[in-house]
Amino acid sequence: MTSLHGPYARNGRYVGYFPPVAYPYAPPVPAHPWDAAAAYRQAVRRREQPLTFVLVHGSWADAGFWNGVAAELRRQGHTVYAPEYPGHGADFANTAATHAMMSQAIADDIETLDLRNVVLVGHSFGGTIVQKAAELVPERLKRIVFIDAFVLKDGGSLSDELPPEAVALFTQLMEASGNNAIMLPFPFFRDAFVNLASLETARQLYAGIKPEPAGPLFEKLDLKKFYSLTTPKSYVYLTVDNVLPQGLGYGWHPHMSSRLGQFRLIKGYGDHMTQFKTEPKKIADLLYMAGRD
């Protein structure tokens, strides 16, 4: 099993940091001697099928969004990469970044690292990045996983999937920014993105977000090739996610997930962002169930 750590650059530009990975994996020491057998069986189950994950974050986030989840997956014996893409992370000031630039960056990372049998995971807006990146490197993918992520229709945009009042808010924020970016107001972020978090946790998470390049949210995407792919797909649905209204022609599941045709459905209790930070093991376990054979 290979791994990568340290700063990683593409074309001379810093794009992410991969923490060091310790091998071989050792299961945690049980609290009591009689738990040893159960702990060993659990560790073996987790290592039954080591996977290679590429984790793609969504809007108002960067690659650090995955730190806790990635660390847990690595602890369980998997290989994990969380690459950055234009307009985010160290490149957050690049508000002219396009959707094509973002998806190409993810595909380039997969090819540069010569990854094979990849479980490609997209969260939120990252689902649209995954759709286009999958078109570019389909032969390198084992499975495509969406976790409360947009699955756009051919010719559609992310903004097409939002309620009119949300589109109006984002348009107003974009026009007021002066640089084609959208920064979420805290009350909207608190109620929609981290509705299960304590106020303290919500404020901590909000302190880490940056303005989002607006253009890709309104771009229409040609997805004919994506819908011709035979790559297996999974959808992880966090059932208390309030970013999209549940029902009324919106929502993650079944509204988005049903567009995948045949897919594996995994459900968990969580909102849009909180559990990625507060319960990374839970998210890691859901992703493993979604990605394994």
GROMACS .gro file of C-alpha atoms in nm, residues 29-292:
model
  264
   29VAL     CA    1  -0.587  -0.148   2.292
   30PRO     CA    2  -0.915  -0.262   2.448
   31ALA     CA    3  -1.019  -0.120   2.783
   32HIS     CA    4  -1.060  -0.467   2.936
   33PRO     CA    5  -0.892  -0.801   2.859
   34TRP     CA    6  -1.222  -0.966   2.768
   35ASP     CA    7  -1.273  -0.709   2.493
   36ALA     CA    8  -0.957  -0.819   2.310
   37ALA     CA    9  -1.123  -1.071   2.080
   38ALA     CA   10  -1.400  -0.829   1.982
   39ALA     CA   11  -1.150  -0.550   1.916
   40TYR     CA   12  -0.939  -0.782   1.701
   41ARG     CA   13  -1.241  -0.898   1.497
   42GLN     CA   14  -1.348  -0.537   1.444
   43ALA     CA   15  -0.998  -0.442   1.328
   44VAL     CA   16  -0.988  -0.734   1.085
   45ARG     CA   17  -1.329  -0.643   0.944
   46ARG     CA   18  -1.212  -0.288   0.882
   47ARG     CA   19  -0.904  -0.418   0.702
   48GLU     CA   20  -1.089  -0.677   0.495
   49GLN     CA   21  -1.069  -0.449   0.194
   50PRO     CA   22  -0.821  -0.161   0.208
   51LEU     CA   23  -0.947   0.116  -0.020
   52THR     CA   24  -0.802   0.422  -0.187
   53PHE     CA   25  -1.016   0.729  -0.121
   54VAL     CA   26  -0.999   1.067  -0.294
   55LEU     CA   27  -1.211   1.311  -0.093
   56VAL     CA   28  -1.349   1.623  -0.263
   57HIS     CA   29  -1.487   1.899  -0.042
   58GLY     CA   30  -1.773   2.136  -0.121
   59SER     CA   31  -1.840   2.509  -0.118
   60TRP     CA   32  -1.721   2.734   0.167
   61ALA     CA   33  -1.465   2.470   0.260
   62ASP     CA   34  -1.116   2.355   0.171
   63ALA     CA   35  -0.920   2.030   0.183
   64GLY     CA   36  -0.882   2.068   0.560
   65PHE     CA   37  -1.254   1.994   0.588
   66TRP     CA   38  -1.160   1.624   0.560
   67ASN     CA   39  -0.879   1.619   0.818
   68GLY     CA   40  -1.062   1.424   1.087
   69VAL     CA   41  -1.234   1.183   0.849
   70ALA     CA   42  -0.914   1.123   0.652
   71ALA     CA   43  -0.720   1.052   0.971
   72GLU     CA   44  -0.981   0.798   1.081
   73LEU     CA   45  -0.983   0.624   0.741
   74ARG     CA   46  -0.604   0.605   0.747
   75ARG     CA   47  -0.616   0.466   1.101
   76GLN     CA   48  -0.840   0.192   0.966
   77GLY     CA   49  -0.581   0.101   0.703
   78HIS     CA   50  -0.700   0.291   0.396
   79THR     CA   51  -0.506   0.520   0.164
   80VAL     CA   52  -0.656   0.869   0.156
   81TYR     CA   53  -0.598   1.185  -0.047
   82ALA     CA   54  -0.784   1.512   0.001
   83PRO     CA   55  -0.665   1.737  -0.284
   84GLU     CA   56  -0.738   2.106  -0.314
   85TYR     CA   57  -0.881   2.270  -0.624
   86PRO     CA   58  -0.869   2.626  -0.766
   87GLY     CA   59  -1.053   2.903  -0.583
   88HIS     CA   60  -1.013   2.731  -0.245
   89GLY     CA   61  -0.752   2.680   0.023
   90ALA     CA   62  -0.439   2.882  -0.048
   91ASP     CA   63  -0.597   2.987  -0.380
   92PHE     CA   64  -0.919   3.121  -0.221
   93ALA     CA   65  -0.866   3.470  -0.365
   94ASN     CA   66  -0.901   3.329  -0.717
   95THR     CA   67  -1.271   3.406  -0.752
   96ALA     CA   68  -1.245   3.372  -1.132
   97ALA     CA   69  -1.192   2.996  -1.104
   98THR     CA   70  -1.427   2.799  -1.329
   99HIS     CA   71  -1.594   2.464  -1.277
  100ALA     CA   72  -1.381   2.314  -1.553
  101MET     CA   73  -1.064   2.429  -1.376
  102MET     CA   74  -1.181   2.271  -1.053
  103SER     CA   75  -1.278   1.933  -1.194
  104GLN     CA   76  -0.966   1.919  -1.413
  105ALA     CA   77  -0.751   1.979  -1.104
  106ILE     CA   78  -0.899   1.675  -0.928
  107ALA     CA   79  -0.853   1.457  -1.237
  108ASP     CA   80  -0.495   1.583  -1.274
  109ASP     CA   81  -0.417   1.492  -0.913
  110ILE     CA   82  -0.546   1.137  -0.964
  111GLU     CA   83  -0.335   1.098  -1.278
  112THR     CA   84  -0.023   1.264  -1.133
  113LEU     CA   85  -0.031   1.031  -0.834
  114ASP     CA   86  -0.110   0.738  -1.067
  115LEU     CA   87  -0.401   0.628  -0.849
  116ARG     CA   88  -0.606   0.323  -0.948
  117ASN     CA   89  -0.927   0.169  -0.814
  118VAL     CA   90  -1.017   0.501  -0.659
  119VAL     CA   91  -1.325   0.555  -0.445
  120LEU     CA   92  -1.398   0.912  -0.553
  121VAL     CA   93  -1.605   1.095  -0.290
  122GLY     CA   94  -1.783   1.428  -0.333
  123HIS     CA   95  -1.955   1.628  -0.060
  124SER     CA   96  -2.212   1.900  -0.136
  125PHE     CA   97  -2.091   2.111  -0.433
  126GLY     CA   98  -1.809   1.856  -0.455
  127GLY     CA   99  -2.063   1.619  -0.607
  128THR     CA  100  -2.068   1.832  -0.922
  129ILE     CA  101  -1.685   1.832  -0.928
  130VAL     CA  102  -1.686   1.454  -0.894
  131GLN     CA  103  -1.935   1.419  -1.180
  132LYS     CA  104  -1.705   1.603  -1.421
  133ALA     CA  105  -1.378   1.460  -1.285
  134ALA     CA  106  -1.520   1.109  -1.329
  135GLU     CA  107  -1.569   1.182  -1.699
  136LEU     CA  108  -1.196   1.261  -1.729
  137VAL     CA  109  -1.053   0.954  -1.550
  138PRO     CA  110  -1.322   0.683  -1.555
  139GLU     CA  111  -1.069   0.401  -1.602
  140ARG     CA  112  -0.907   0.489  -1.266
  141LEU     CA  113  -1.225   0.471  -1.060
  142LYS     CA  114  -1.361   0.185  -0.854
  143ARG     CA  115  -1.673   0.363  -0.729
  144ILE     CA  116  -1.818   0.714  -0.712
  145VAL     CA  117  -1.964   0.816  -0.375
  146PHE     CA  118  -2.184   1.119  -0.310
  147ILE     CA  119  -2.235   1.228   0.050
  148ASP     CA  120  -2.517   1.482   0.077
  149ALA     CA  121  -2.391   1.600  -0.259
  150PHE     CA  122  -2.547   1.756  -0.566
  151VAL     CA  123  -2.608   1.521  -0.857
  152LEU     CA  124  -2.686   1.757  -1.143
  153LYS     CA  125  -2.894   1.672  -1.446
  154ASP     CA  126  -2.732   1.696  -1.789
  155GLY     CA  127  -2.733   2.064  -1.887
  156GLY     CA  128  -2.817   2.179  -1.535
  157SER     CA  129  -2.643   2.396  -1.278
  158LEU     CA  130  -2.627   2.387  -0.901
  159SER     CA  131  -2.840   2.701  -0.884
  160ASP     CA  132  -3.116   2.512  -1.068
  161GLU     CA  133  -3.146   2.287  -0.762
  162LEU     CA  134  -3.196   2.562  -0.506
  163PRO     CA  135  -3.522   2.722  -0.389
  164PRO     CA  136  -3.587   3.063  -0.553
  165GLU     CA  137  -3.526   3.247  -0.226
  166ALA     CA  138  -3.179   3.090  -0.193
  167VAL     CA  139  -3.092   3.183  -0.552
  168ALA     CA  140  -3.205   3.540  -0.484
  169LEU     CA  141  -2.992   3.556  -0.167
  170PHE     CA  142  -2.682   3.418  -0.339
  171THR     CA  143  -2.727   3.654  -0.634
  172GLN     CA  144  -2.759   3.951  -0.398
  173LEU     CA  145  -2.447   3.847  -0.205
  174MET     CA  146  -2.252   3.793  -0.527
  175GLU     CA  147  -2.343   4.135  -0.664
  176ALA     CA  148  -2.262   4.306  -0.335
  177SER     CA  149  -1.921   4.138  -0.305
  178GLY     CA  150  -1.761   4.330  -0.589
  179ASN     CA  151  -1.543   4.029  -0.680
  180ASN     CA  152  -1.788   3.761  -0.795
  181ALA     CA  153  -1.783   3.576  -0.463
  182ILE     CA  154  -2.042   3.468  -0.207
  183MET     CA  155  -1.989   3.476   0.169
  184LEU     CA  156  -2.257   3.309   0.376
  185PRO     CA  157  -2.416   3.517   0.654
  186PHE     CA  158  -2.377   3.343   0.989
  187PRO     CA  159  -2.753   3.301   1.059
  188PHE     CA  160  -2.796   3.118   0.726
  189PHE     CA  161  -2.488   2.903   0.787
  190ARG     CA  162  -2.596   2.819   1.141
  191ASP     CA  163  -2.950   2.707   1.055
  192ALA     CA  164  -2.881   2.539   0.719
  193PHE     CA  165  -2.528   2.396   0.738
  194VAL     CA  166  -2.470   2.313   1.106
  195ASN     CA  167  -2.820   2.284   1.249
  196LEU     CA  168  -2.720   2.008   1.494
  197ALA     CA  169  -2.413   2.191   1.628
  198SER     CA  170  -2.391   2.380   1.954
  199LEU     CA  171  -2.362   2.755   1.908
  200GLU     CA  172  -1.996   2.737   2.011
  201THR     CA  173  -1.920   2.467   1.753
  202ALA     CA  174  -2.117   2.655   1.489
  203ARG     CA  175  -1.909   2.968   1.550
  204GLN     CA  176  -1.585   2.767   1.535
  205LEU     CA  177  -1.684   2.614   1.201
  206TYR     CA  178  -1.798   2.946   1.061
  207ALA     CA  179  -1.463   3.105   1.148
  208GLY     CA  180  -1.297   2.867   0.901
  209ILE     CA  181  -1.504   2.937   0.592
  210LYS     CA  182  -1.399   3.165   0.306
  211PRO     CA  183  -1.598   3.340   0.030
  212GLU     CA  184  -1.696   3.101  -0.249
  213PRO     CA  185  -1.632   3.176  -0.620
  214ALA     CA  186  -1.983   3.234  -0.752
  215GLY     CA  187  -1.942   3.146  -1.118
  216PRO     CA  188  -1.936   2.763  -1.086
  217LEU     CA  189  -2.261   2.766  -0.888
  218PHE     CA  190  -2.441   2.905  -1.193
  219GLU     CA  191  -2.255   2.719  -1.472
  220LYS     CA  192  -2.456   2.478  -1.687
  221LEU     CA  193  -2.274   2.144  -1.714
  222ASP     CA  194  -2.273   1.898  -2.001
  223LEU     CA  195  -2.301   1.564  -1.819
  224LYS     CA  196  -2.387   1.326  -2.102
  225LYS     CA  197  -2.063   1.135  -2.055
  226PHE     CA  198  -2.116   1.104  -1.680
  227TYR     CA  199  -2.456   0.947  -1.734
  228SER     CA  200  -2.305   0.699  -1.978
  229LEU     CA  201  -2.050   0.571  -1.723
  230THR     CA  202  -2.094   0.222  -1.582
  231THR     CA  203  -1.885   0.297  -1.271
  232PRO     CA  204  -2.069   0.178  -0.957
  233LYS     CA  205  -2.216   0.458  -0.748
  234SER     CA  206  -2.322   0.509  -0.388
  235TYR     CA  207  -2.514   0.781  -0.207
  236VAL     CA  208  -2.459   0.857   0.163
  237TYR     CA  209  -2.755   1.046   0.306
  238LEU     CA  210  -2.727   1.236   0.634
  239THR     CA  211  -3.086   1.254   0.738
  240VAL     CA  212  -3.098   1.587   0.926
  241ASP     CA  213  -2.916   1.791   0.662
  242ASN     CA  214  -3.108   2.118   0.618
  243VAL     CA  215  -2.912   2.281   0.333
  244LEU     CA  216  -3.186   2.174   0.091
  245PRO     CA  217  -3.552   2.164   0.196
  246GLN     CA  218  -3.660   1.809   0.264
  247GLY     CA  219  -3.939   1.723   0.024
  248LEU     CA  220  -4.121   1.979  -0.192
  249GLY     CA  221  -3.918   1.878  -0.497
  250TYR     CA  222  -3.580   1.937  -0.332
  251GLY     CA  223  -3.355   1.744  -0.097
  252TRP     CA  224  -3.065   1.502  -0.114
  253HIS     CA  225  -3.248   1.170  -0.107
  254PRO     CA  226  -3.435   1.060  -0.307
  255HIS     CA  227  -3.438   1.380  -0.514
  256MET     CA  228  -3.064   1.383  -0.597
  257SER     CA  229  -2.976   1.019  -0.538
  258SER     CA  230  -3.241   0.880  -0.774
  259ARG     CA  231  -3.058   1.037  -1.070
  260LEU     CA  232  -2.779   0.783  -1.030
  261GLY     CA  233  -2.983   0.492  -1.164
  262GLN     CA  234  -2.878   0.182  -0.973
  263PHE     CA  235  -2.689   0.290  -0.660
  264ARG     CA  236  -2.606   0.182  -0.306
  265LEU     CA  237  -2.782   0.386  -0.036
  266ILE     CA  238  -2.620   0.439   0.304
  267LYS     CA  239  -2.796   0.648   0.570
  268GLY     CA  240  -2.662   0.816   0.882
  269TYR     CA  241  -2.778   1.072   1.135
  270GLY     CA  242  -2.615   1.408   1.077
  271ASP     CA  243  -2.637   1.755   0.927
  272HIS     CA  244  -2.436   1.908   0.643
  273MET     CA  245  -2.105   1.980   0.817
  274THR     CA  246  -2.108   1.923   1.193
  275GLN     CA  247  -2.039   1.549   1.212
  276PHE     CA  248  -1.741   1.574   0.976
  277LYS     CA  249  -1.575   1.769   1.258
  278THR     CA  250  -1.730   1.627   1.573
  279GLU     CA  251  -1.780   1.260   1.475
  280PRO     CA  252  -1.526   1.181   1.201
  281LYS     CA  253  -1.531   0.810   1.281
  282LYS     CA  254  -1.902   0.797   1.205
  283ILE     CA  255  -1.848   0.962   0.866
  284ALA     CA  256  -1.548   0.739   0.794
  285ASP     CA  257  -1.753   0.427   0.866
  286LEU     CA  258  -2.033   0.546   0.636
  287LEU     CA  259  -1.784   0.613   0.357
  288TYR     CA  260  -1.630   0.269   0.399
  289MET     CA  261  -1.971   0.104   0.374
  290ALA     CA  262  -2.039   0.310   0.064
  291GLY     CA  263  -1.705   0.228  -0.100
  292ARG     CA  264  -1.641  -0.138  -0.021
   0.00000   0.00000   0.00000
